[in-house]
PDB file of C-alpha atoms in Angstrom:
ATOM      1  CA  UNK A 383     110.303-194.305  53.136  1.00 52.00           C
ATOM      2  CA  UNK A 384     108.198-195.204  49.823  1.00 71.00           C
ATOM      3  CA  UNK A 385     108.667-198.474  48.893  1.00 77.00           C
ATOM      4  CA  UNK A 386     106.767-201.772  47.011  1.00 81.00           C
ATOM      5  CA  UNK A 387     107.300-205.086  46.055  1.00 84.00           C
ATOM      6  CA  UNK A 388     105.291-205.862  42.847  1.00 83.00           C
ATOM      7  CA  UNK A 389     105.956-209.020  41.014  1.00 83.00           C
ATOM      8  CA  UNK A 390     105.521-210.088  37.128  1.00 83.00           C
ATOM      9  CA  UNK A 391     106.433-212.168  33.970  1.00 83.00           C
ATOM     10  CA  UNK A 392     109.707-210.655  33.661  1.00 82.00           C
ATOM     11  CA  UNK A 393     111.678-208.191  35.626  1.00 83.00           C
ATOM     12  CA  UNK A 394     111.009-205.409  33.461  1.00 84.00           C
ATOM     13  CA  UNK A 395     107.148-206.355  34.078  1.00 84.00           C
ATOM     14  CA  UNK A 396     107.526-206.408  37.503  1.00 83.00           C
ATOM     15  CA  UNK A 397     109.867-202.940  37.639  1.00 83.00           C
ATOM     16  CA  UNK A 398     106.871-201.548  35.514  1.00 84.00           C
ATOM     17  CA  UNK A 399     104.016-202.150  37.340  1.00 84.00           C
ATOM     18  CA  UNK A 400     105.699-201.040  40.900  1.00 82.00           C
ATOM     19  CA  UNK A 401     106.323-197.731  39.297  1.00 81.00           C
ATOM     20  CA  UNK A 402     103.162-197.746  38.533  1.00 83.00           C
ATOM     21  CA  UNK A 403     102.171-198.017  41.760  1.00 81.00           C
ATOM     22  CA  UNK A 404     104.322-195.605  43.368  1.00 77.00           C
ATOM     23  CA  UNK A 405     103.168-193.010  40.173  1.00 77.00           C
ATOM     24  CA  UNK A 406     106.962-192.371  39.373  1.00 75.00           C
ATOM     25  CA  UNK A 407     109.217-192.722  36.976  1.00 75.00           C
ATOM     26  CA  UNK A 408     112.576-195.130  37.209  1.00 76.00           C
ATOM     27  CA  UNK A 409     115.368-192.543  37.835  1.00 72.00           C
ATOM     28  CA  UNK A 410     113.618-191.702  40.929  1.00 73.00           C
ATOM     29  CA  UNK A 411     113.640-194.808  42.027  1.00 77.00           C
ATOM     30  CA  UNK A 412     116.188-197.843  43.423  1.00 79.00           C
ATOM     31  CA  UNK A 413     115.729-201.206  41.966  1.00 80.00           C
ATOM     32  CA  UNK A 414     116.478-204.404  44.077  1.00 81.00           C
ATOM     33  CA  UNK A 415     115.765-207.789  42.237  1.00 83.00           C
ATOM     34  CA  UNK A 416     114.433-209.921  44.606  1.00 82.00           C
ATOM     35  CA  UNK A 417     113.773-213.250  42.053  1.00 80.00           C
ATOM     36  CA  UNK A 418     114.729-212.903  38.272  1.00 80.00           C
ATOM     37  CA  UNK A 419     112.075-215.325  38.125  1.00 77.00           C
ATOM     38  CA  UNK A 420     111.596-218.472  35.512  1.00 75.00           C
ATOM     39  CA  UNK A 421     110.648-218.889  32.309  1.00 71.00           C
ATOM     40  CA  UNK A 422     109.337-222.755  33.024  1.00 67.00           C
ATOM     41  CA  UNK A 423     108.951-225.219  30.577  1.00 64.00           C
ATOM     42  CA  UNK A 424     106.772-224.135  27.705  1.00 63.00           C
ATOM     43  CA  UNK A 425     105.556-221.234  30.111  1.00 57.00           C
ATOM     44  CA  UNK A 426     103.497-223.691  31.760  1.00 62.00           C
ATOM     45  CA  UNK A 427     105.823-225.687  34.559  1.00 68.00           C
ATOM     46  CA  UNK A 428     108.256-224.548  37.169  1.00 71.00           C
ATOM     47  CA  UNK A 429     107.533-221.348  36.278  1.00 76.00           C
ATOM     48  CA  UNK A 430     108.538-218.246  38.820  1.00 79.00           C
ATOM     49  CA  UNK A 431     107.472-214.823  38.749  1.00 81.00           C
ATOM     50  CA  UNK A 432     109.920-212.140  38.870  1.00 83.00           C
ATOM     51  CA  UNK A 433     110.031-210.037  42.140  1.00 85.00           C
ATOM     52  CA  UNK A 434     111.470-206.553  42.509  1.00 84.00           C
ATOM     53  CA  UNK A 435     111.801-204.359  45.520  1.00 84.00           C
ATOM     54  CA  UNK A 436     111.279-200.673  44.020  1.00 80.00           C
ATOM     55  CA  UNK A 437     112.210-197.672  46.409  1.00 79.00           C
ATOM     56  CA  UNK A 438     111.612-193.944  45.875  1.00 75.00           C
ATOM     57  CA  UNK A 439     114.790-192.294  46.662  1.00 73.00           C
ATOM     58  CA  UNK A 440     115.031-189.260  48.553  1.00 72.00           C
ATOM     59  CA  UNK A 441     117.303-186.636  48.760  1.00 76.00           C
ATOM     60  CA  UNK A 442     118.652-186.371  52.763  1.00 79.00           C
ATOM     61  CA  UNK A 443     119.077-182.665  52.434  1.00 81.00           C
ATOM     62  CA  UNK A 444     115.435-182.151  51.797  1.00 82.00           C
ATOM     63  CA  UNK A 445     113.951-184.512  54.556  1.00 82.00           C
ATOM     64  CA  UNK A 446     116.484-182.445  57.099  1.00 85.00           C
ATOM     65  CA  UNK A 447     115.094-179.329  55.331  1.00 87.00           C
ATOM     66  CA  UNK A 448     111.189-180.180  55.744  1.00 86.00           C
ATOM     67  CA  UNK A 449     112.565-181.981  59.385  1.00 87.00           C
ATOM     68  CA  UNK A 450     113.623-178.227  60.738  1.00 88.00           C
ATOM     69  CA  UNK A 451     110.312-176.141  59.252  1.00 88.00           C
ATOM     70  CA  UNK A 452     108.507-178.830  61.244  1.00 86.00           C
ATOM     71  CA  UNK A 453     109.888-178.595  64.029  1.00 86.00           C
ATOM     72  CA  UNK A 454     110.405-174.606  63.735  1.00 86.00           C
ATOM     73  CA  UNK A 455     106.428-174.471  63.307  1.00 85.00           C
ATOM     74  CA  UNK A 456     106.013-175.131  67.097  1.00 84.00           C
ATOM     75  CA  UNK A 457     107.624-171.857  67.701  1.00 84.00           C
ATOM     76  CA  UNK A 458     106.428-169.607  65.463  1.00 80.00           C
ATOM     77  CA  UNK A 459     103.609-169.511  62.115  1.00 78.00           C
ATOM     78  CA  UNK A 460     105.903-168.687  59.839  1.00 83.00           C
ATOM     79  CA  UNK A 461     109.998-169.559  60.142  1.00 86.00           C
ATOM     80  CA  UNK A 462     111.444-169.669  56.936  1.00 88.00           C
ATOM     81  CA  UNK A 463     114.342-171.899  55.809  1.00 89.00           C
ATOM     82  CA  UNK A 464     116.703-171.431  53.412  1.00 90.00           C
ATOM     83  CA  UNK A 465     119.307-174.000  52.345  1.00 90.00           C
ATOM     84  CA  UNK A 466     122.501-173.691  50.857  1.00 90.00           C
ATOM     85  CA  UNK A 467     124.890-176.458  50.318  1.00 88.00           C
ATOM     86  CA  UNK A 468     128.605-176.475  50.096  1.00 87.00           C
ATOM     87  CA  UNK A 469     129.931-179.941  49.054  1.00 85.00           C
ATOM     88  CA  UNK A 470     129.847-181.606  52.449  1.00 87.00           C
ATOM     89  CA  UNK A 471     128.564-178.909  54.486  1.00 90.00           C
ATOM     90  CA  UNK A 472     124.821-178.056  54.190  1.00 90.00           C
ATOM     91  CA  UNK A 473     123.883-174.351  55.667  1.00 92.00           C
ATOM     92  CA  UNK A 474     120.696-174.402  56.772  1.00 92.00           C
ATOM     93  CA  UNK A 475     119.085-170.455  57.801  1.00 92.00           C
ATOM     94  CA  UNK A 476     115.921-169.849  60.078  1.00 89.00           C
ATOM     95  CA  UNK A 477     114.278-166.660  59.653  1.00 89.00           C
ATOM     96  CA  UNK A 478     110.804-165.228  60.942  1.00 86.00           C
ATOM     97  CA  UNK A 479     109.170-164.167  63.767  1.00 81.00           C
ATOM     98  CA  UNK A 480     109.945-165.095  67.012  1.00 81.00           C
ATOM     99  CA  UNK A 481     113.547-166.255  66.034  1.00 87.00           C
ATOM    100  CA  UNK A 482     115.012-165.472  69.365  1.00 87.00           C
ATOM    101  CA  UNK A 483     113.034-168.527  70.932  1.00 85.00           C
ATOM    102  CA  UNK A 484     114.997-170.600  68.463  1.00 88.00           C
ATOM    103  CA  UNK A 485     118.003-169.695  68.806  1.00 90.00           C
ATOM    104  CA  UNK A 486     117.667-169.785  73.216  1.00 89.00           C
ATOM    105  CA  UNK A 487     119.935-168.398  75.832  1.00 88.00           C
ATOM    106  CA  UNK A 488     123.396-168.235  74.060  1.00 89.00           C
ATOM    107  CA  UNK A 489     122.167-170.203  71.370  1.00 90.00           C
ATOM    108  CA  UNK A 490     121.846-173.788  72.718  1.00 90.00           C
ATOM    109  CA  UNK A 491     117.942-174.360  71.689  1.00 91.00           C
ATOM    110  CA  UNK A 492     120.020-173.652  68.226  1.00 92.00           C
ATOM    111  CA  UNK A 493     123.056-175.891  68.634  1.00 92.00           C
ATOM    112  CA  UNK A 494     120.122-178.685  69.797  1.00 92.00           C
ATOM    113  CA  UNK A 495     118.650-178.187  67.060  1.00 92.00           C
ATOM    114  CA  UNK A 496     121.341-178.177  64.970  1.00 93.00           C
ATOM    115  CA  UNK A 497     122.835-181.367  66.728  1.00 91.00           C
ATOM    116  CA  UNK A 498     119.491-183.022  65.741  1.00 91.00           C
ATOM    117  CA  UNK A 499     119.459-182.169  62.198  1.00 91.00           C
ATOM    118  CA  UNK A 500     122.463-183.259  61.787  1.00 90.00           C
ATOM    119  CA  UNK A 501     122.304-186.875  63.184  1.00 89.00           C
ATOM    120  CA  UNK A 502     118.971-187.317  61.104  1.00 88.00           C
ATOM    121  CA  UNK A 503     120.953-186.432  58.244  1.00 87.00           C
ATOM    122  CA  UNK A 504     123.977-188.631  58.586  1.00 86.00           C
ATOM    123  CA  UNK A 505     121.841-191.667  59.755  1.00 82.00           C
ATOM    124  CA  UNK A 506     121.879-194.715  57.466  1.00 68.00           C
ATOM    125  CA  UNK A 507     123.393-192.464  54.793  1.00 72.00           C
ATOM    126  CA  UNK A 508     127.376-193.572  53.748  1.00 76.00           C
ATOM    127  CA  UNK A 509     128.594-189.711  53.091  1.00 80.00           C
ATOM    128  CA  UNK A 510     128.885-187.580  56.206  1.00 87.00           C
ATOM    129  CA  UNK A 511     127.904-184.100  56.080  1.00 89.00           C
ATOM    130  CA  UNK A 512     128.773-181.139  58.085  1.00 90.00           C
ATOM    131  CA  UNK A 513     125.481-179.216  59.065  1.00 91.00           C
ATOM    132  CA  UNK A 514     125.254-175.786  60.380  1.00 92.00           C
ATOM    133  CA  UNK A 515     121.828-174.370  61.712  1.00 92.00           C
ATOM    134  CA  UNK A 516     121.873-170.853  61.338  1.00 92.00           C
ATOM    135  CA  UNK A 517     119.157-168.359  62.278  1.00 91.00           C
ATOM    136  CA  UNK A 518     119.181-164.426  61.094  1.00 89.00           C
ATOM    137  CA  UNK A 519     123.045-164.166  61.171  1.00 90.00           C
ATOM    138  CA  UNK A 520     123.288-165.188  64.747  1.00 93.00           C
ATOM    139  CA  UNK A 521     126.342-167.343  64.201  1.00 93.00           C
ATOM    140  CA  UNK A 522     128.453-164.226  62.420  1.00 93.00           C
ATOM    141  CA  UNK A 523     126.944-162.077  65.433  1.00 94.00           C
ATOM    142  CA  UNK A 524     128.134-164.564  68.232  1.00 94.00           C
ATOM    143  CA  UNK A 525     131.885-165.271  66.170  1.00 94.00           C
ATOM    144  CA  UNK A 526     132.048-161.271  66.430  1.00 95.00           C
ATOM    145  CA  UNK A 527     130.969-161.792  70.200  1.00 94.00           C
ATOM    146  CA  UNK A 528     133.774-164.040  70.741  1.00 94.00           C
ATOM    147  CA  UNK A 529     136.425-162.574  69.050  1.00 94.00           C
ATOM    148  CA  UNK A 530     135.998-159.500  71.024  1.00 94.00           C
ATOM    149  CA  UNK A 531     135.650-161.673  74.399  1.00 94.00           C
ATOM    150  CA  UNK A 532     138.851-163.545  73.542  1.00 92.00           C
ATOM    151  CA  UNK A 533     140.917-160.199  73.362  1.00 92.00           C
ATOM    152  CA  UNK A 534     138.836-159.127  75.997  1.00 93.00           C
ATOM    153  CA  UNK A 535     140.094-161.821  78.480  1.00 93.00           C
ATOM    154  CA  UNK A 536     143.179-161.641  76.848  1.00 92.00           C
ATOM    155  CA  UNK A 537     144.506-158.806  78.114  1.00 91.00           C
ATOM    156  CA  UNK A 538     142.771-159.270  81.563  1.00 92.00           C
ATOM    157  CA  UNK A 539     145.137-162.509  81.962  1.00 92.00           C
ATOM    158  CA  UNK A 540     148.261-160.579  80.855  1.00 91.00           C
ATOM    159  CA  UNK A 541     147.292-157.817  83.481  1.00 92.00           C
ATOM    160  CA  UNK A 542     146.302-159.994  86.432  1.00 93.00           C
ATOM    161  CA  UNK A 543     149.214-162.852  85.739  1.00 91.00           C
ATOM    162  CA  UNK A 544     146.368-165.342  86.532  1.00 91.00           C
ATOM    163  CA  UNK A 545     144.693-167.934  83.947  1.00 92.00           C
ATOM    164  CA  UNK A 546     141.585-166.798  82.853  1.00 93.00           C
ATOM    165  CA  UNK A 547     138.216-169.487  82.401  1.00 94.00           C
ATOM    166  CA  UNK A 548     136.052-168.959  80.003  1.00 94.00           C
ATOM    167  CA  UNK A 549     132.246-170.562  80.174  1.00 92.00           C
ATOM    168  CA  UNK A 550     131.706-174.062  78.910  1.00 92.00           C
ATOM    169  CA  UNK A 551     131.121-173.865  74.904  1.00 92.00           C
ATOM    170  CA  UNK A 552     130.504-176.150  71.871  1.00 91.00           C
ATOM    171  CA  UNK A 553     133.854-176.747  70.028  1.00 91.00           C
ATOM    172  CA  UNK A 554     132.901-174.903  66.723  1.00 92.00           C
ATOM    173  CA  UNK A 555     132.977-171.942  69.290  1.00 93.00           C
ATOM    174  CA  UNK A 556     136.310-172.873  71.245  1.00 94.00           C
ATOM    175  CA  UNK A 557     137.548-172.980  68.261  1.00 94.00           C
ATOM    176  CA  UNK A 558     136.708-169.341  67.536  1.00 94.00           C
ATOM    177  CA  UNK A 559     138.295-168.538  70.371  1.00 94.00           C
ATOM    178  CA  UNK A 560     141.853-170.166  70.206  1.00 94.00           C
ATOM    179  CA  UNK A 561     142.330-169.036  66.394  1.00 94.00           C
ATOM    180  CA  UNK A 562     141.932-165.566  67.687  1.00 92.00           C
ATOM    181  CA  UNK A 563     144.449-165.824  70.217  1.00 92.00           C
ATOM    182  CA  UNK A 564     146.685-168.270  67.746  1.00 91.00           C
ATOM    183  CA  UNK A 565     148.980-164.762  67.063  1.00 89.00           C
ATOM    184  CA  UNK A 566     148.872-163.372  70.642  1.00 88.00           C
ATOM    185  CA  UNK A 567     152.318-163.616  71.704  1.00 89.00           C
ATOM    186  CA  UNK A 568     151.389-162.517  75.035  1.00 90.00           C
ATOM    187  CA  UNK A 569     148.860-165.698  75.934  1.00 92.00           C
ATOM    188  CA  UNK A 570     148.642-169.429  74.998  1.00 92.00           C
ATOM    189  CA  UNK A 571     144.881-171.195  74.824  1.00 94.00           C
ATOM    190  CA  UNK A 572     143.922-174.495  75.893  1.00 93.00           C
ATOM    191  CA  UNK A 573     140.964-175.991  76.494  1.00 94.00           C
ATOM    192  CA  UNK A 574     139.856-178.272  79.875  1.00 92.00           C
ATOM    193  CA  UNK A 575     137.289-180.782  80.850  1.00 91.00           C
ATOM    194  CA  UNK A 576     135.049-183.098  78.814  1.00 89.00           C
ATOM    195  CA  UNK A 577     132.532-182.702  76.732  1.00 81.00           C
ATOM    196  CA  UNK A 578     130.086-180.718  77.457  1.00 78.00           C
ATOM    197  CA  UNK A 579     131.604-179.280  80.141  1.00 89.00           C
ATOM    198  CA  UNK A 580     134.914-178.283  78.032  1.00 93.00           C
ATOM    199  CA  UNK A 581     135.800-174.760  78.518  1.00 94.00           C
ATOM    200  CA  UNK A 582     138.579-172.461  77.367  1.00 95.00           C
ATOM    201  CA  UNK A 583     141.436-171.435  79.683  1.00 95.00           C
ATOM    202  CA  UNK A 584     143.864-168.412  78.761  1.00 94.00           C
ATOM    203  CA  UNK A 585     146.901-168.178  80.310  1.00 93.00           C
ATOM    204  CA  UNK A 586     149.076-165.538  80.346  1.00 90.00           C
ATOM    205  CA  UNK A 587     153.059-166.593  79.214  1.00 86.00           C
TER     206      UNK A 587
ATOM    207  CA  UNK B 992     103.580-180.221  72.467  1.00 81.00           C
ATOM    208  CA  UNK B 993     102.931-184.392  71.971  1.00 83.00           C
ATOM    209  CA  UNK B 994     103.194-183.680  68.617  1.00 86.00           C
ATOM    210  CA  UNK B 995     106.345-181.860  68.555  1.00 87.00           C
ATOM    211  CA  UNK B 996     107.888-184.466  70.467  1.00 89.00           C
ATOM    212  CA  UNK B 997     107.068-187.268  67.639  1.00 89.00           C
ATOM    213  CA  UNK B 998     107.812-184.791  64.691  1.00 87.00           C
ATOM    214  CA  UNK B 999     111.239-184.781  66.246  1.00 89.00           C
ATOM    215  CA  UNK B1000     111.571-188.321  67.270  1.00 89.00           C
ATOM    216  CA  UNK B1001     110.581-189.941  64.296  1.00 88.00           C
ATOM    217  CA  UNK B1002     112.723-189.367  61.711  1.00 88.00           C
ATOM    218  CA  UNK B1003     115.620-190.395  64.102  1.00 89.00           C
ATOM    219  CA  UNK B1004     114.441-194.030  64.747  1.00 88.00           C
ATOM    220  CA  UNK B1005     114.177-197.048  62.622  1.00 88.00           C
ATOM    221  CA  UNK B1006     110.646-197.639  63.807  1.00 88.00           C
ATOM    222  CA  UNK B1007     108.698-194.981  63.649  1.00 87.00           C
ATOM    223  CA  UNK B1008     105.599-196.120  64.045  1.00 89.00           C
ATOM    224  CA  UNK B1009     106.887-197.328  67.580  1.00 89.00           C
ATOM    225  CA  UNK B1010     107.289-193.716  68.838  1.00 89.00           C
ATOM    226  CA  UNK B1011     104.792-193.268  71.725  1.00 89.00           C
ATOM    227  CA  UNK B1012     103.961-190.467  73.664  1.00 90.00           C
ATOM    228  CA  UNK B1013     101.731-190.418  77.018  1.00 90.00           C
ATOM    229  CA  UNK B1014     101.175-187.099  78.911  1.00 88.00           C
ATOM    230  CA  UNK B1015     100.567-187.065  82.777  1.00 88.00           C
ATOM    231  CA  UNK B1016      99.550-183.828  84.291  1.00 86.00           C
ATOM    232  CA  UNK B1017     100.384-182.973  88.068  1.00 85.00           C
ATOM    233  CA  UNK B1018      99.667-180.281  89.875  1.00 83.00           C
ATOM    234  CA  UNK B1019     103.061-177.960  88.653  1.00 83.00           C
ATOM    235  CA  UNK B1020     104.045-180.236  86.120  1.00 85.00           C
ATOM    236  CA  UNK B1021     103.126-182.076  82.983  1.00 87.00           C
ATOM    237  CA  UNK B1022     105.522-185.078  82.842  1.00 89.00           C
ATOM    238  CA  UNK B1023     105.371-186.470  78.683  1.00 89.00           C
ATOM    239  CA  UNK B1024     106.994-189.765  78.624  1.00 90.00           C
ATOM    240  CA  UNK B1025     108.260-191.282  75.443  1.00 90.00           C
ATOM    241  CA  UNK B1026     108.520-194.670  74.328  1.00 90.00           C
ATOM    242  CA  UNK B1027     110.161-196.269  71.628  1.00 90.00           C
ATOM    243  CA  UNK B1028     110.849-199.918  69.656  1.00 90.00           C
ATOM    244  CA  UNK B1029     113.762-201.521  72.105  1.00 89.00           C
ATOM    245  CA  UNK B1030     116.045-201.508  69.090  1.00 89.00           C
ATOM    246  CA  UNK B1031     115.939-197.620  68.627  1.00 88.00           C
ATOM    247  CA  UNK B1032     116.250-196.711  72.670  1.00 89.00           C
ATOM    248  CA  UNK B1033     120.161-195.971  71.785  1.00 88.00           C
ATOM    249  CA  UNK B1034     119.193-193.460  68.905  1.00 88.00           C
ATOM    250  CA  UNK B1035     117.284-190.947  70.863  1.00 89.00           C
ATOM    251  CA  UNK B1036     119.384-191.119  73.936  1.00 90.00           C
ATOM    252  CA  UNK B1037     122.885-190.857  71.966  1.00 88.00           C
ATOM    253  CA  UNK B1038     126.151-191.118  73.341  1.00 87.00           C
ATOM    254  CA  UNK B1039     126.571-189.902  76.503  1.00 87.00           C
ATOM    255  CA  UNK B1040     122.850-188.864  76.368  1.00 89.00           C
ATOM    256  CA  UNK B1041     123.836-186.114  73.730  1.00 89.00           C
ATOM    257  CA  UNK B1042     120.375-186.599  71.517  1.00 91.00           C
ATOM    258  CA  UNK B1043     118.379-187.243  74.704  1.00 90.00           C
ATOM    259  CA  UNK B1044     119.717-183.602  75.724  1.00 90.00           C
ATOM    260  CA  UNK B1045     119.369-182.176  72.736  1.00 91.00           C
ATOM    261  CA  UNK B1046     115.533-182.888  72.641  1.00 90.00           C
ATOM    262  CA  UNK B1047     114.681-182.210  75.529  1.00 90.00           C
ATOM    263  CA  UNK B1048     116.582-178.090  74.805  1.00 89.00           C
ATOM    264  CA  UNK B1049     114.166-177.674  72.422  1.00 89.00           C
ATOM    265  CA  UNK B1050     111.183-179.469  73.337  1.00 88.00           C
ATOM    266  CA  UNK B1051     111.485-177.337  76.760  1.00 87.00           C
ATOM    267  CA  UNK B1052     112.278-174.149  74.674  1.00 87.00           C
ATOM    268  CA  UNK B1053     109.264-174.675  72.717  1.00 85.00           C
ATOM    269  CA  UNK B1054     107.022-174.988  75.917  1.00 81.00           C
ATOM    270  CA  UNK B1055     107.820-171.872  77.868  1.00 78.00           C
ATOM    271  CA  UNK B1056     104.534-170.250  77.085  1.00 74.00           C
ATOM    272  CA  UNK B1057     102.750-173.115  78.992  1.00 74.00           C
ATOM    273  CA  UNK B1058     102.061-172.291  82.439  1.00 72.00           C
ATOM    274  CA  UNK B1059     103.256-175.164  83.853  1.00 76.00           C
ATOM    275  CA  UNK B1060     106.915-176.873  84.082  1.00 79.00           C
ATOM    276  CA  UNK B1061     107.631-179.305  81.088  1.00 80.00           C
ATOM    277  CA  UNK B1062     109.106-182.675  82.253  1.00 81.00           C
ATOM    278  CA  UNK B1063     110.432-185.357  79.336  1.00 83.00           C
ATOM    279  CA  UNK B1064     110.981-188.718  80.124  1.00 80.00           C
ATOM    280  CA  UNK B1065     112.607-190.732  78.279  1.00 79.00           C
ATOM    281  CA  UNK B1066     111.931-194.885  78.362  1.00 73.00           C
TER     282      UNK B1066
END
């Protein structure tokens, strides 16, 4: 983070000459007074300079944005990333060349990734945000993946009369799974274990 | 690969300029072990050792063209 302390005559002096410093203007900028400082008698005794502490802000979404095409530059030259935000939830989409070495064996070098991004981008900040790391569609791909799995094992449960496991999964994609199954008279879903060992279980009703 | 571990790192801890990272090669593996200011050991290990997990996914993901086996240590 960009930050100075510059002191002068008045507060206004001070706030002047730190933007100055940092070459920006002040509504880029967050303004702590440190000392309002003191006139002094006849400017000559007792009197205190004003201190400010002047900080550039900086927008979270951004440093999580240049954060991932750091990071995604150790894979490949060129990963793009596009960002789009949705109140709360930022969307964050990797594309390029060698995207399948981001996104790992049934995603988790994505969901890492994604779990990284998104602590960086709630720490020290008040407002929580919901991130999703996304990388050439792969999370619509893997939803359509699951839905057909869930009916899949669905009917497999009803046929053998025996409750039906699923591999351990994040919950965004448990989730996928039980809302499928929500109207499927036939079954009921629950999920087992602790984190990250949680898995699905259908069982046939 | 040093690098990749501190571009990651960083930006998680309160002290940057406290992340550390020394490489020791053996014969099948390169072991990278990564330090960091006391007061940030709990942010890149996480509850339950979720970020400490996550990093190491994707610094190991990011090192399977080396030849040899990729070891993190953390602390």
């Amino acid at each position: 983070m960009k930050q100075v302390t510059a002191s002068g005559q008045t507060v206004k002096d001070a706030v002047q000459s730190a933007l100055e410093q940092l070459n920006t203007t002040e509504d880029q900028v967050n303004i702590e007074v440190i000392d309002e400082g003191k006139k002094g008698m006849f400017g000559l005794f007792g009197a205190k300079r004003a201190i400010v502490k002047v900080t550039i802000k900086v927008d979270p979404v951004n440093q999580a944005t240049l954060y991932l095409k750091e990071v995604a530059r150790f894979f490949s030259e060129d990963v793009a990333v596009r960002v789009k935000r949705d109140g709360k939830h930022i969307y964050f989409d990797l594309s390029g060349e060698k995207i399948a070495m981001i996104i790992g064996k049934r995603g988790q070098t994505l969901n890492a990734l994604q779990h990284l991004v998104r602590v960086m981008l709630n720490r020290g900040s008040q407002e929580r945000f919901r991130v999703t790391v996304d990388a050439e569609g792969y999370r619509d791909r893997r939803q359509q993946t699951l839905e057909q799995l869930a009916s899949r094992l669905a009917d497999k449960a009803v046929k053998i009369k025996r409750n039906v496991t699923l591999e351990p999964m994040p919950s965004f994609e448990r989730k996928i799974i039980h809302s499928v199954l929500q109207d499927n008279q036939k079954v009921e879903t629950t999920s087992d274990g602790t984190e990250p060992n949680r898995h699905v279980v259908i069982k046939p009703l | 690969m040093k690098a990749l571990i501190t571009t990651i790192v960083q930006p998680l801890v309160d002290h940057p300029e406290d992340v550390a990272v020394t490489v020791k090669e053996e014969t099948n593996k390169v072991v990278y072990h990564l330090t960091v200011h006391p007061e940030d050991v709990g942010k890149v290990i996480g509850k339950n050792g979720r970020i400490a997990k996550s990093i190491r996914t994707v610094v190991y993901a990011a090192g399977t063209d080396t030849k040899k086996r990729i070891y993190l240590d953390i602390m």
